[in-house]
Every structure is written in structure tokens, then in C-alpha cells.
Short mmCIF file of C-alpha atoms and ligand atoms in Angstrom, two decimals:
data_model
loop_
_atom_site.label_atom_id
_atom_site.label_comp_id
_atom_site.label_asym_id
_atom_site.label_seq_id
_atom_site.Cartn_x
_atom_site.Cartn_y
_atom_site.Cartn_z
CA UNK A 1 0.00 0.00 0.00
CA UNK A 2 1.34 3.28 -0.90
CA UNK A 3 0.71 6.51 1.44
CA UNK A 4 1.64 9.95 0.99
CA UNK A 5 3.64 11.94 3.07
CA UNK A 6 3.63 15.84 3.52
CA UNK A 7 7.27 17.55 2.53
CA UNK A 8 7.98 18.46 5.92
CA UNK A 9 7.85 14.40 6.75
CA UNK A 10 9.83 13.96 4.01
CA UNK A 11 12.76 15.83 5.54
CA UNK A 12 12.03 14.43 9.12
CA UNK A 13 12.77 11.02 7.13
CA UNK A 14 15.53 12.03 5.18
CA UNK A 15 17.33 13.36 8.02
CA UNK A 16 16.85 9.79 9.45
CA UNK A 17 14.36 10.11 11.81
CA UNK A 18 12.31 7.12 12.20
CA UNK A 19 8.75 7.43 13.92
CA UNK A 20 5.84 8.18 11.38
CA UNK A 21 3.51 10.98 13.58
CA UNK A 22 -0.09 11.60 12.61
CA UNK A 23 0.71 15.02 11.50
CA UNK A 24 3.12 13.62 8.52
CA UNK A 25 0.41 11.81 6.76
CA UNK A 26 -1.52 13.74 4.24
CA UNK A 27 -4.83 12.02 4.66
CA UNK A 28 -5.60 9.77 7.97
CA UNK A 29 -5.08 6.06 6.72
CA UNK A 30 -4.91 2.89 9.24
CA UNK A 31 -3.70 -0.44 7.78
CA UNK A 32 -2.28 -3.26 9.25
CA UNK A 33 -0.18 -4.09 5.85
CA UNK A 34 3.52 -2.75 4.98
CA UNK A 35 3.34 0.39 3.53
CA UNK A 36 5.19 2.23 0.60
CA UNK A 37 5.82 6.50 1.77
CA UNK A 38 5.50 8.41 -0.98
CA UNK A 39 6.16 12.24 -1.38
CA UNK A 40 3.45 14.19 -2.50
CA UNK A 41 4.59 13.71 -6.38
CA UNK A 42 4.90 9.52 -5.93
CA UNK A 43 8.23 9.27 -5.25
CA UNK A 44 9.83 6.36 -2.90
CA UNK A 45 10.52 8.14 0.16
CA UNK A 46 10.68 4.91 2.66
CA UNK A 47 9.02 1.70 3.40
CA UNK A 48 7.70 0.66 6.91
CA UNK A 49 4.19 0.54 8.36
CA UNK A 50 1.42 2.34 10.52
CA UNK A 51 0.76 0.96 14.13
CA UNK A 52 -0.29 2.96 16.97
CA UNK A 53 1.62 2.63 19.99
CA UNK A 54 2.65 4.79 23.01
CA UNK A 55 4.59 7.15 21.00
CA UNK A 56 3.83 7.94 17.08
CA UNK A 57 1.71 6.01 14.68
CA UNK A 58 4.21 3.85 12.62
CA UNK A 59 8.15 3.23 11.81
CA UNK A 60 10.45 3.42 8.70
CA UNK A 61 12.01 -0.22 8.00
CA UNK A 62 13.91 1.21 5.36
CA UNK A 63 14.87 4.03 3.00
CA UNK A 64 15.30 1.15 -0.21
CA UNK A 65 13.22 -0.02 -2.13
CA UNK A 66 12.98 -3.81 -0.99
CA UNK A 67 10.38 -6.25 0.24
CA UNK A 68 9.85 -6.13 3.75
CA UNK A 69 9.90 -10.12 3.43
CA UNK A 70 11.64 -13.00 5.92
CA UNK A 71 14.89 -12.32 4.08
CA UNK A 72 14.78 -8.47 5.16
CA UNK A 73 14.36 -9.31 8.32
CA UNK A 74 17.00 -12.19 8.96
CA UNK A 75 18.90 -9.78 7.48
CA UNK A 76 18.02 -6.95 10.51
CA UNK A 77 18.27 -9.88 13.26
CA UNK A 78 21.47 -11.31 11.66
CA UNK A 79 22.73 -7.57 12.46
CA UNK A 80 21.64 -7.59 15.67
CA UNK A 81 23.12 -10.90 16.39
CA UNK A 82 26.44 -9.45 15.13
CA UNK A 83 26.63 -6.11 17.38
CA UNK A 84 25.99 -8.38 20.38
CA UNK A 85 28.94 -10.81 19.71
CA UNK A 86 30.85 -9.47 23.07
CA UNK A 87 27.54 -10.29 24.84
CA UNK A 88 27.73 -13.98 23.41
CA UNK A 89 31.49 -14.53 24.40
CA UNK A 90 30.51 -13.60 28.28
CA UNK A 91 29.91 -16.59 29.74
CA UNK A 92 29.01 -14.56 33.09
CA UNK A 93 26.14 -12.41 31.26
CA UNK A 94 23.17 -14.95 29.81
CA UNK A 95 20.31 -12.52 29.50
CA UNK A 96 20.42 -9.27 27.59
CA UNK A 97 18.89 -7.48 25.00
CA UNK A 98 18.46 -9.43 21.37
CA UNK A 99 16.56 -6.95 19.46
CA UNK A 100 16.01 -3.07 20.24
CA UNK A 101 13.31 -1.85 18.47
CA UNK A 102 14.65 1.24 16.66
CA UNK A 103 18.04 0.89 17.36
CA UNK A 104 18.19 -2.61 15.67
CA UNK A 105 16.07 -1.03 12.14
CA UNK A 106 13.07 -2.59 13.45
CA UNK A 107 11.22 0.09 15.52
CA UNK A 108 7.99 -1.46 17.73
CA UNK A 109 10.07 -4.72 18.39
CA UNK A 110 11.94 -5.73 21.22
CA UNK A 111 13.37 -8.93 21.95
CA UNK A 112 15.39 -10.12 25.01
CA UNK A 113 17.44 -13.09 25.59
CA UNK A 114 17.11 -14.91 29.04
CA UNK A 115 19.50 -17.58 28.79
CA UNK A 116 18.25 -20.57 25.86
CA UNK A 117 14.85 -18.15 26.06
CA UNK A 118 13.44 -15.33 23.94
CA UNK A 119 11.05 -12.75 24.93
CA UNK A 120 9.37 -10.81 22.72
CA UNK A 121 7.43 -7.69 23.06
CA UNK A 122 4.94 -6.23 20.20
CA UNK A 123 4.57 -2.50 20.79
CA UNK A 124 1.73 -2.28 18.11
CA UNK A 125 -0.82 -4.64 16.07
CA UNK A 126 0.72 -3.78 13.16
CA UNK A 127 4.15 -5.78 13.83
CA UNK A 128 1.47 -8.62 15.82
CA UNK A 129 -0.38 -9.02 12.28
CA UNK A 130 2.69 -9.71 10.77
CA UNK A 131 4.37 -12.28 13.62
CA UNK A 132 4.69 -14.59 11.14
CA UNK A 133 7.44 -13.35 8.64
CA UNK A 134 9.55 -11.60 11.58
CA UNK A 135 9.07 -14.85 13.60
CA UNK A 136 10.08 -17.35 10.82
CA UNK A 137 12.95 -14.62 10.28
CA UNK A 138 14.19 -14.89 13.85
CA UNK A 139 13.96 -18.45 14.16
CA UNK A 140 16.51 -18.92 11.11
CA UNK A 141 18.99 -16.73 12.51
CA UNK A 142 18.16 -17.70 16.23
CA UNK A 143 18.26 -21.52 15.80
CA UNK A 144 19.71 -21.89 19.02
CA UNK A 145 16.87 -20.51 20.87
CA UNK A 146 15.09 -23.52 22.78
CA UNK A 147 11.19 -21.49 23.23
CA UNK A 148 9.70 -17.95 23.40
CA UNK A 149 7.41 -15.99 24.65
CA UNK A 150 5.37 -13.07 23.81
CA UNK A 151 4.10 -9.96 25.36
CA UNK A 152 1.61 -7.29 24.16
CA UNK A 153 2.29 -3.70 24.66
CA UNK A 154 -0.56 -1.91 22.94
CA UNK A 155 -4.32 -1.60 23.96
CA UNK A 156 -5.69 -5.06 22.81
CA UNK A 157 -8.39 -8.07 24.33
CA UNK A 158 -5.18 -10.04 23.79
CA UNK A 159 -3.40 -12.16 27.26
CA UNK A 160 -0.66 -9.72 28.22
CA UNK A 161 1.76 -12.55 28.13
CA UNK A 162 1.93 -16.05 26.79
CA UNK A 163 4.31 -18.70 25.23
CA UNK A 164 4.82 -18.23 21.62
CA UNK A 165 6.65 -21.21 20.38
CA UNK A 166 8.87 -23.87 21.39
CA UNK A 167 9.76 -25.50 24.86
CA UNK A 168 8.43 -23.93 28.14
CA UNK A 169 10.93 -21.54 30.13
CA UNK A 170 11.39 -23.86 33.67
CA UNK A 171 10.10 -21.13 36.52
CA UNK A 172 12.02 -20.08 37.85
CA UNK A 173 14.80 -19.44 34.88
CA UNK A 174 17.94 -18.97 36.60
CA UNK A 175 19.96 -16.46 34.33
CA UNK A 176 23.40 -15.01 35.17
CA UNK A 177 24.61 -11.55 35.04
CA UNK A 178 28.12 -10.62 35.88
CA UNK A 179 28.19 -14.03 37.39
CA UNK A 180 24.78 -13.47 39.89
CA UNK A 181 22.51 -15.51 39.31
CA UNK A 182 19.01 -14.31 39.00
CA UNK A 183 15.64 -15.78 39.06
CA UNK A 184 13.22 -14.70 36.16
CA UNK A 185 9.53 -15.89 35.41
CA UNK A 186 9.19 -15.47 31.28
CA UNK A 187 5.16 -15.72 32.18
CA UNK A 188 3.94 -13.19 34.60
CA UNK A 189 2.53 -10.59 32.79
CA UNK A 190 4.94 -8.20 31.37
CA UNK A 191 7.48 -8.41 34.03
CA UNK A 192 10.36 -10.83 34.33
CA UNK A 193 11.51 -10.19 37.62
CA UNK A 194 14.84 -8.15 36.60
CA UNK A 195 15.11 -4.83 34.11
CA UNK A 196 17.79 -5.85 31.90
CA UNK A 197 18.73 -2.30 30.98
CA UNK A 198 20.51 -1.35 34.75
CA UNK A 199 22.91 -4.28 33.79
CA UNK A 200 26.03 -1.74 34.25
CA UNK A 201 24.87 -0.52 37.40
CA UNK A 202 24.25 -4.00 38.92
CA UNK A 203 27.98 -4.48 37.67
CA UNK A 204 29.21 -1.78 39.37
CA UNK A 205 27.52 -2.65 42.61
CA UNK A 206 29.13 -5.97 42.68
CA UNK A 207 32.55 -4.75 41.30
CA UNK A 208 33.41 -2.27 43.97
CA UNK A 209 30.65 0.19 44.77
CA UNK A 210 28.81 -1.18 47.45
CA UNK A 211 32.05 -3.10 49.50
CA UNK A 212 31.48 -2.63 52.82
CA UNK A 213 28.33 -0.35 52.80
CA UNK A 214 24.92 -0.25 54.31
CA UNK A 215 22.46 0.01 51.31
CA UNK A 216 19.19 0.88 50.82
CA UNK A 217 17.23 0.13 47.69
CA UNK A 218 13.96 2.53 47.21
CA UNK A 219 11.67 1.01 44.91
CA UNK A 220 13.53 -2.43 44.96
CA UNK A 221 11.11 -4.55 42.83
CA UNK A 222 12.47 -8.19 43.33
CA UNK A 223 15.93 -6.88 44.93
CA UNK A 224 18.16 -7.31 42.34
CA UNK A 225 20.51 -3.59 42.86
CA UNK A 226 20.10 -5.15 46.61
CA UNK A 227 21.11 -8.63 45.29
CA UNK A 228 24.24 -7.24 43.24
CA UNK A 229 25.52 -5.18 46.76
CA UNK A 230 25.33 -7.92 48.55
CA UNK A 231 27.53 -9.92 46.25
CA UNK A 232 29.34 -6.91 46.03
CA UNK A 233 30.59 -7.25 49.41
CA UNK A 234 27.02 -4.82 51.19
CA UNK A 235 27.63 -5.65 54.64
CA UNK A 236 23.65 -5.30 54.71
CA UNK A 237 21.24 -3.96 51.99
CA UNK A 238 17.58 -2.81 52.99
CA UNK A 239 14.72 -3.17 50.36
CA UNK A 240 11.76 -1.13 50.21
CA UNK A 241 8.95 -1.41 48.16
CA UNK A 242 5.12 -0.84 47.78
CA UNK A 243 4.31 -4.52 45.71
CA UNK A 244 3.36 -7.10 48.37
CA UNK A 245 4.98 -9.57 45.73
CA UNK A 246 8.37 -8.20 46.93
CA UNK A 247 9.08 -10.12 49.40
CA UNK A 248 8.93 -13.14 48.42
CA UNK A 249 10.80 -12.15 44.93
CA UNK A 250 13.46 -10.45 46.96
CA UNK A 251 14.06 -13.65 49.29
CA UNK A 252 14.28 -15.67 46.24
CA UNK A 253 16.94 -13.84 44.53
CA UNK A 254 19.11 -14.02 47.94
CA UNK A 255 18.43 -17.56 48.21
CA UNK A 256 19.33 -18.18 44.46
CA UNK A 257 22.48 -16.67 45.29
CA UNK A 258 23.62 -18.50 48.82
CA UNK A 259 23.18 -15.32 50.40
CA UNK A 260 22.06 -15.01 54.14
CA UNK A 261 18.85 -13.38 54.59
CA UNK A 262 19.99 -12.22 57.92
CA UNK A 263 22.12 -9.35 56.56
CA UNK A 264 19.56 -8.51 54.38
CA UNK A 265 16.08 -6.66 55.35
CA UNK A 266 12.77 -6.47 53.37
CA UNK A 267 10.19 -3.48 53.48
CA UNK A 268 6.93 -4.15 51.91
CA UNK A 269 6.19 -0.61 52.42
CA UNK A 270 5.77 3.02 50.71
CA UNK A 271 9.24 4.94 49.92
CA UNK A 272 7.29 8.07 52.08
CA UNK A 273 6.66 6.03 54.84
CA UNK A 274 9.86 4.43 55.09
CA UNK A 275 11.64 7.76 54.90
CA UNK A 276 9.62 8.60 58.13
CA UNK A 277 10.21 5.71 59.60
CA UNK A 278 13.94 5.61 59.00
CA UNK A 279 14.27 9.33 60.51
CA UNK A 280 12.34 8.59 63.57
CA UNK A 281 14.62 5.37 64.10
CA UNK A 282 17.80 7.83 62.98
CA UNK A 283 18.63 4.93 60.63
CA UNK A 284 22.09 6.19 58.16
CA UNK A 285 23.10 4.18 55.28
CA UNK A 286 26.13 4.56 53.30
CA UNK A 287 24.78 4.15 49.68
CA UNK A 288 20.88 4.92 48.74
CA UNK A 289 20.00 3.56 45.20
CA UNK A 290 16.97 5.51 44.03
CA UNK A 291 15.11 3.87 40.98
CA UNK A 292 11.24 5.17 40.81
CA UNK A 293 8.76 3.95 38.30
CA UNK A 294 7.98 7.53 36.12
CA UNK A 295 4.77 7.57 37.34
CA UNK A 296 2.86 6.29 40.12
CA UNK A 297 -0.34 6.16 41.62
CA UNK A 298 -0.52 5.02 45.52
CA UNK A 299 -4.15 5.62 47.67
CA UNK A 300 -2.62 8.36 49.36
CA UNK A 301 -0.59 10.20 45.93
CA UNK A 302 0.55 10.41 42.68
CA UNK A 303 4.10 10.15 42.47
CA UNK A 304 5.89 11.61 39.47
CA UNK A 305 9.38 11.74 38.56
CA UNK A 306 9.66 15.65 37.26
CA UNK A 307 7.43 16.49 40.68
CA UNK A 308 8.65 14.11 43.38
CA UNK A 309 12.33 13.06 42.47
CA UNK A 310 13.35 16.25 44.27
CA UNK A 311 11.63 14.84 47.37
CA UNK A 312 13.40 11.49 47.08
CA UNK A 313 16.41 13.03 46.74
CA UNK A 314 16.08 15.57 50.13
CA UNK A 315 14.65 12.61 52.28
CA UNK A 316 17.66 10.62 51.19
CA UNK A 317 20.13 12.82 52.61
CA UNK A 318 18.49 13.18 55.61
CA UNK A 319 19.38 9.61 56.22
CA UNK A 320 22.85 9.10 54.56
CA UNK A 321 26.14 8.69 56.06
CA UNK A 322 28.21 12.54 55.50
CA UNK A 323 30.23 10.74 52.81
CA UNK A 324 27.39 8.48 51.58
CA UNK A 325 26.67 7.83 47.95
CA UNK A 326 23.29 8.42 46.09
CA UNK A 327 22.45 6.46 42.86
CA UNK A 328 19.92 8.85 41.42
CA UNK A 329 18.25 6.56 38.47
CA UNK A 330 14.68 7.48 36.15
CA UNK A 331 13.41 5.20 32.92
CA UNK A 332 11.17 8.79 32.64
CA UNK A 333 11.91 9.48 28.70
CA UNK A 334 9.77 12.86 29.13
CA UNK A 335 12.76 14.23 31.25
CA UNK A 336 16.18 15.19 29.71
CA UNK A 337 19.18 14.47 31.06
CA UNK A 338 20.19 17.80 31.79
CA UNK A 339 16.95 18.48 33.70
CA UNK A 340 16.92 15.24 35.67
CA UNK A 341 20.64 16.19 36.78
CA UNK A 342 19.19 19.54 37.84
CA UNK A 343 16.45 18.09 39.42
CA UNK A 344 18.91 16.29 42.03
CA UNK A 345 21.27 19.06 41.89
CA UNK A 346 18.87 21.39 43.12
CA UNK A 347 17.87 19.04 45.85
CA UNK A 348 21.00 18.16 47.05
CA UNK A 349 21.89 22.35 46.97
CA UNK A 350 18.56 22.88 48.85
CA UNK A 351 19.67 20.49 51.59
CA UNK A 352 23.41 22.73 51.65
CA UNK A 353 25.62 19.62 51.00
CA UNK A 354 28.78 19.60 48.84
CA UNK A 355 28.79 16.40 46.58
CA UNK A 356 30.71 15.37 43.45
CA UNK A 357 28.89 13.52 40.38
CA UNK A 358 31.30 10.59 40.43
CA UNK A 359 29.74 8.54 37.46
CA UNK A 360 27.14 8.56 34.72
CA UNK A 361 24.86 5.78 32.96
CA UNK A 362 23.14 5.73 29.87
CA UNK A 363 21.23 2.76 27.95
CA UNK A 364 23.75 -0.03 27.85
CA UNK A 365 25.04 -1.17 24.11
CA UNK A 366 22.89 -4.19 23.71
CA UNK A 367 19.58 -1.47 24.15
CA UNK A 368 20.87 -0.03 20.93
CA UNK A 369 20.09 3.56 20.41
CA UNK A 370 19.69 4.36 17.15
CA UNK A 371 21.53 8.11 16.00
CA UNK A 372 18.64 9.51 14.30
CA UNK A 373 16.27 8.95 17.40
CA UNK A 374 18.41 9.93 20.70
CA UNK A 375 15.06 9.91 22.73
CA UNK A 376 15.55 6.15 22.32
CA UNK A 377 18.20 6.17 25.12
CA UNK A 378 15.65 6.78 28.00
CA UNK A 379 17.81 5.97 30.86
CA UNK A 380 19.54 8.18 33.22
CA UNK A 381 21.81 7.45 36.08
CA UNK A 382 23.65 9.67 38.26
CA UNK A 383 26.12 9.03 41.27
CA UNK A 384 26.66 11.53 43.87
CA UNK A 385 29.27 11.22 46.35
CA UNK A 386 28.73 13.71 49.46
CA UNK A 387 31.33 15.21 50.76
CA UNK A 388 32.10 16.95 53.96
N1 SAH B 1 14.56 -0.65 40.95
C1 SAH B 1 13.92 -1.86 40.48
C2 SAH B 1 12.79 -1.59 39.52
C3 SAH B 1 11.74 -0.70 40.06
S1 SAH B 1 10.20 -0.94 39.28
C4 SAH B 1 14.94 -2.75 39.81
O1 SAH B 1 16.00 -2.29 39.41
O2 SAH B 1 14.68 -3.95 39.67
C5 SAH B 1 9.22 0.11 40.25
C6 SAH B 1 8.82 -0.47 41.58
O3 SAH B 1 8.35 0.60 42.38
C7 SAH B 1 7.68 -1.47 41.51
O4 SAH B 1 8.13 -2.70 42.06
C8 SAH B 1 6.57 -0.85 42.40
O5 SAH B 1 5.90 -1.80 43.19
C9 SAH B 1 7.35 0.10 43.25
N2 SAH B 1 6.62 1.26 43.77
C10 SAH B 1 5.77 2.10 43.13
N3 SAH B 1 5.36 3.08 43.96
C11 SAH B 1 5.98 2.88 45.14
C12 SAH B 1 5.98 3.58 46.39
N4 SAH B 1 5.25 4.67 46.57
N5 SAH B 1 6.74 3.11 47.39
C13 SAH B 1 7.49 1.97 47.22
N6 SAH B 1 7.54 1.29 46.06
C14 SAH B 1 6.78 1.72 45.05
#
């Protein structure tokens, strides 16, 4: 199907942006088929398709003329494969990112490897419609895989999550990063139990950063920046967070790992709450890690990263050691980086501390970030070392 596209889109696309908005179509046209982009005089301007999703209505494939068949995309995962070769050769790393969307020429699709596993996750119906050519695509050029599974990130009657092909994942899958071993379920809903994009940060926990600190994890989900101190050498870690699922979750990942539970305490509680409590009991830590969701929604509030990190950030310091560490960390991809880094800059100013910004983290290289589209790379990181 061909579609026309207005001259300013044209540019947008020429300069390499990928994401098709509403505004760049000339007429309003919704079609689950690959599409031909035409300029207004029907000349090739890229092929791709329309599919709603969070964020614009459709992606280029590609600026040449060519079939958007199996053999183009073997030929986008045989890329992939390629740029993750150092991944492959790490026998202490078997989960990480296959496939990123954008960054990988294939915007809408992400795939993630969890050991002999795939997960895949359709951002739109578009890509869904056409499972079966990128699916017989992956499975030449990902022979090795032993099963996968699928989620579904766009508004749909469809289950959230369920196996797509192949052998079943044992639960729990036991993957390894940097060596610690982690416990994943491939089939709850669209979480796996660990966010494979903080793999640096985990690293750097266990490598060094955490040696012989108290830590407390805000917003710990199953543990795992708890999990990596400990193995790091944490002489206790402290995980709060909301989910009554956490507990167990956490537990598990310590357990996986032969770690002691003893050393190791879990808060099924709000951040706010524990903030209050930890004042009142004139707890100090020597390393906060600080990793919100971008939005929230609790009874009591609404907790938003441009509104509340601030807060986080002042209630922190009220309960760090004088030369304590903060890892300031948001997934928000509304928020620059420059404004996030004010954001905590201002807070820590507020509270009249001296600090240094010791390191910074972007998307790792397996979450690809494609040039043309630099709002791809959603993740921000920030150390702060306090200083007296
Ligand atoms: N830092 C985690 C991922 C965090 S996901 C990791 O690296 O694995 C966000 C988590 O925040 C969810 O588990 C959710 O239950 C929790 N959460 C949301 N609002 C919260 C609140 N007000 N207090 C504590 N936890 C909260």
C-alpha cells in the first residue's frame, strides 16, 4: 500500500528520523499491511508501516526499495546478532537485550534473551499481524533458541503474556549476570523479575561500589541492585517497596544466590513512609540507590518523577552517612538528562551539601540507540558522592 507523506515528513525522514507521527500523513489512513511512503509527487521516500503505539503512529524499516519479506528481516536480526557478539562470548552475562526496536532497524520490536529463552514484546498490532514473517525470520537466525514468549504492549483483548513457540521456560529461569545468578519468570505478565537495561549498574555494585556499605534500595522490585551489593561485598542492603509480591521475589533472589537473609532486610512498604520511619529510628546508610517507576499512583498520591524526584532526593540525605553515595536513576523518557541532573542538583543544593557527580549511565550497548532517534536512550543514572 502506498501513502503519501507531507514535505515536511519527508525531511524528518531524510534526516533519518524514524517514527511516522499523525501530522506527517496527508490524509488519515490505518492499515495493518507494509506500507510504501511516498512524497506528494509519488516518489519512494521509505518503506515501513502504521501501528499505533505509546509514541507515534508507525516506523520506517527502510529508505530502499525492498520487500519487507523474511529475508529483510533475517537480514536486521542477523545484524543484531552481530553487534551483540561481546555479549555472546561472556559466559558470566546470559540474558540481555536481542533486538532493540529502533536501534536494531526494526522500531515497535523488542526482543530479550534470558538464557536458551526469547522474549518478545509487540509495541503495536501492526508488527502482531505480521508475527509470522519476523518470527520465521528470527527463528533462522536464532536456531539456538530452545522457546519464546510473547508480550503485548498496545491496547488489545489479547493475554498480556503467553508462550509463543517452542519448549516452556522452567520457573524459575535462573539467568546469570556478571556471574549473579538471577531468578526470572518469562510468564507473569509483562514483568520478568529483573530490568535488563541497569545491567552496568548491577555491575558496578558488585565490582566495587557497594564493599562494605549499608544500602538501601527505594523502589527495589524483586531486589536485584540489593542482590548485586550484597555480592558486592554490602555488609547489609535494605529493600523497600510498595508490591506485596516483593518479598517473596526479593528472598528468592538471595536464596538463588547462597546469600544469608539475615544481613539482608525487606520493606513491603511506601518509599514516604519508610523515609519517616527511618528518621524517627535515625537509621544512616552509606549508599541509597533511588530507581522510581515515572509515574505512580498510591491511595494516598501520585508520584511523578519531574514532581517528586526532588523529594526522594532531600529525604535521602536526611538519612545518609556525610560521605554516603546516592544512585539517582529514572526510565522517565519525558525528562532530559540535563533536567533530571538539575532536578537532584537542586535538591541536594537545597539540603546545603557539597557532593561530586562521580559517574554517569546511559542505555547499555545491547539497548541499541539508534543516532537519528536519541530519545531512544531513556535511561539516566547519576552518582553523587557527598562530601564533607
Ligand atoms: N529498581 C527496580 C525496579 C523498580 S520498578 C529494579 O532495578 O529492579 C518500580 C517499583 O516501584 C515497583 O516494584 C513498584 O511496586 C514500586 N513502587 C511504586 N510506587 C511505590 C511507592 N510509593 N513506594 C514503594 N515502592 C513503590
Amino acid at each position: 500500500m502506498k501513502i503519501t507523506v507531507t514535505q515536511k515528513a519527508v525531511k524528518k525522514i531524510k534526516k533519518d528520523y524514524p517514527l511516522i507521527q499523525s501530522e506527517d500523513l496527508v490524509r488519515p489512513v490505518e492499515t495493518n499491511e507494509w506500507v510504501t511512503f511516498t512524497d506528494t509527487q509519488g516518489n519512494l521516500v521509505a518503506k515501513g508501516y502504521l501501528g499505533k503505539q505509546n509514541k507515534g503512529i508507525g516506523w520506517i524499516l527502510t529508505r530502499e526499495n525492498r520487500e519487507l519479506d523474511v529475508s529483510f528481516f533475517a537480514e536486521r536480526f542477523a545484524a543484531a546478532k552481530n553487534r551483540r557478539n561481546h555479549y555472546y562470548r561472556n559466559e558470566q552475562t546470559t540474558a540481555f537485550r536481542l533486538v532493540n526496536g529502533e536501534g536494531d532497524g526494526l522500531g515497535g520490536l523488542i526482543v530479550d534473551l534470558y538464557e536458551d529463552f526469547a522474549v518478545f514484546s509487540w509495541y503495536n498490532e501492526t508488527l502482531y499481524f505480521n508475527r509470522k514473517t519476523i518470527v520465521t525470520a528470527f527463528k533462522k537466525i536464532f536456531p539456538e533458541i530452545k522457546g519464546a514468549y510473547e508480550k503485548i504492549r498496545f491496547e488489545s483483548s489479547l493475554p498480556e503474556s503467553k508462550q509463543m513457540y517452542g519448549k516452556e521456560a522452567p520457573e524459575p529461569l535462573l539467568i546469570k549476570e556478571n556471574g549473579i545468578v538471577y531468578a526470572t519468570y518469562l510468564n507473569e505478565g509483562l514483568m520478568t523479575g529483573i530490568f535488563l537495561d541497569q545491567h552496568e549498574v548491577r555491575g558496578r555494585l558488585s565490582d566495587g561500589l557497594a564493599s562494605g556499605k549499608t544500602v538501601l534500595n527505594m523502589f527495589s522490585y524483586t531486589g536485584a541492585f540489593s542482590v548485586a551489593a550484597a555480592m558486592g561485598g554490602a555488609v547489609q542492603t535494605t529493600s523497600v517497596d510498595l508490591a506485596k509480591r516483593s518479598l517473596p521475589k526479593t528472598k528468592e533472589q538471595f536464596t538463588v544466590n547462597g546469600l544469608d537473609l539475615e544481613q539482608q532486610k525487606i520493606h513491603v512498604m511506601d518509599t514516604f513512609e519508610y523515609f519517616k520511619y527511618a528518621k524517627k529510628k535515625e537509621l544512616l546508610f552509606d549508599l541509597i540507590v533511588l530507581d522510581p517507576p515515572s509515574f505512580a499512583r498510591n491511595k494516598k498520591k501520585v508520584f511523578s518523577v519531574a514532581k517528586n524526584y526532588g523529594d526522594l532526593i532531600e529525604d535521602s540525605v536526611d538519612i545518609l552517612h556525610p560521605q554516603g553515595t546516592i544512585i539517582a536513576s529514572t526510565n522517565a523518557a519525558n525528562l532530559s538528562p540535563e533536567k533530571f541532573q538539575q532536578l537532584i542538583e537542586d535538591a541536594l543544593d537545597k539540603k546545603g551539601v557539597s557532593y561530586e557527580q562521580t559517574a554517569a549511565y546511559r542505555l547499555p550497548d545491547d539497548f541499541t540507540v539508534y543516532a537519528g532517534f536519541p530519545e531512544g536512550n531513556y535511561l539516566k543514572v547519576y552518582v553523587y558522592q557527598l562530601k564533607q
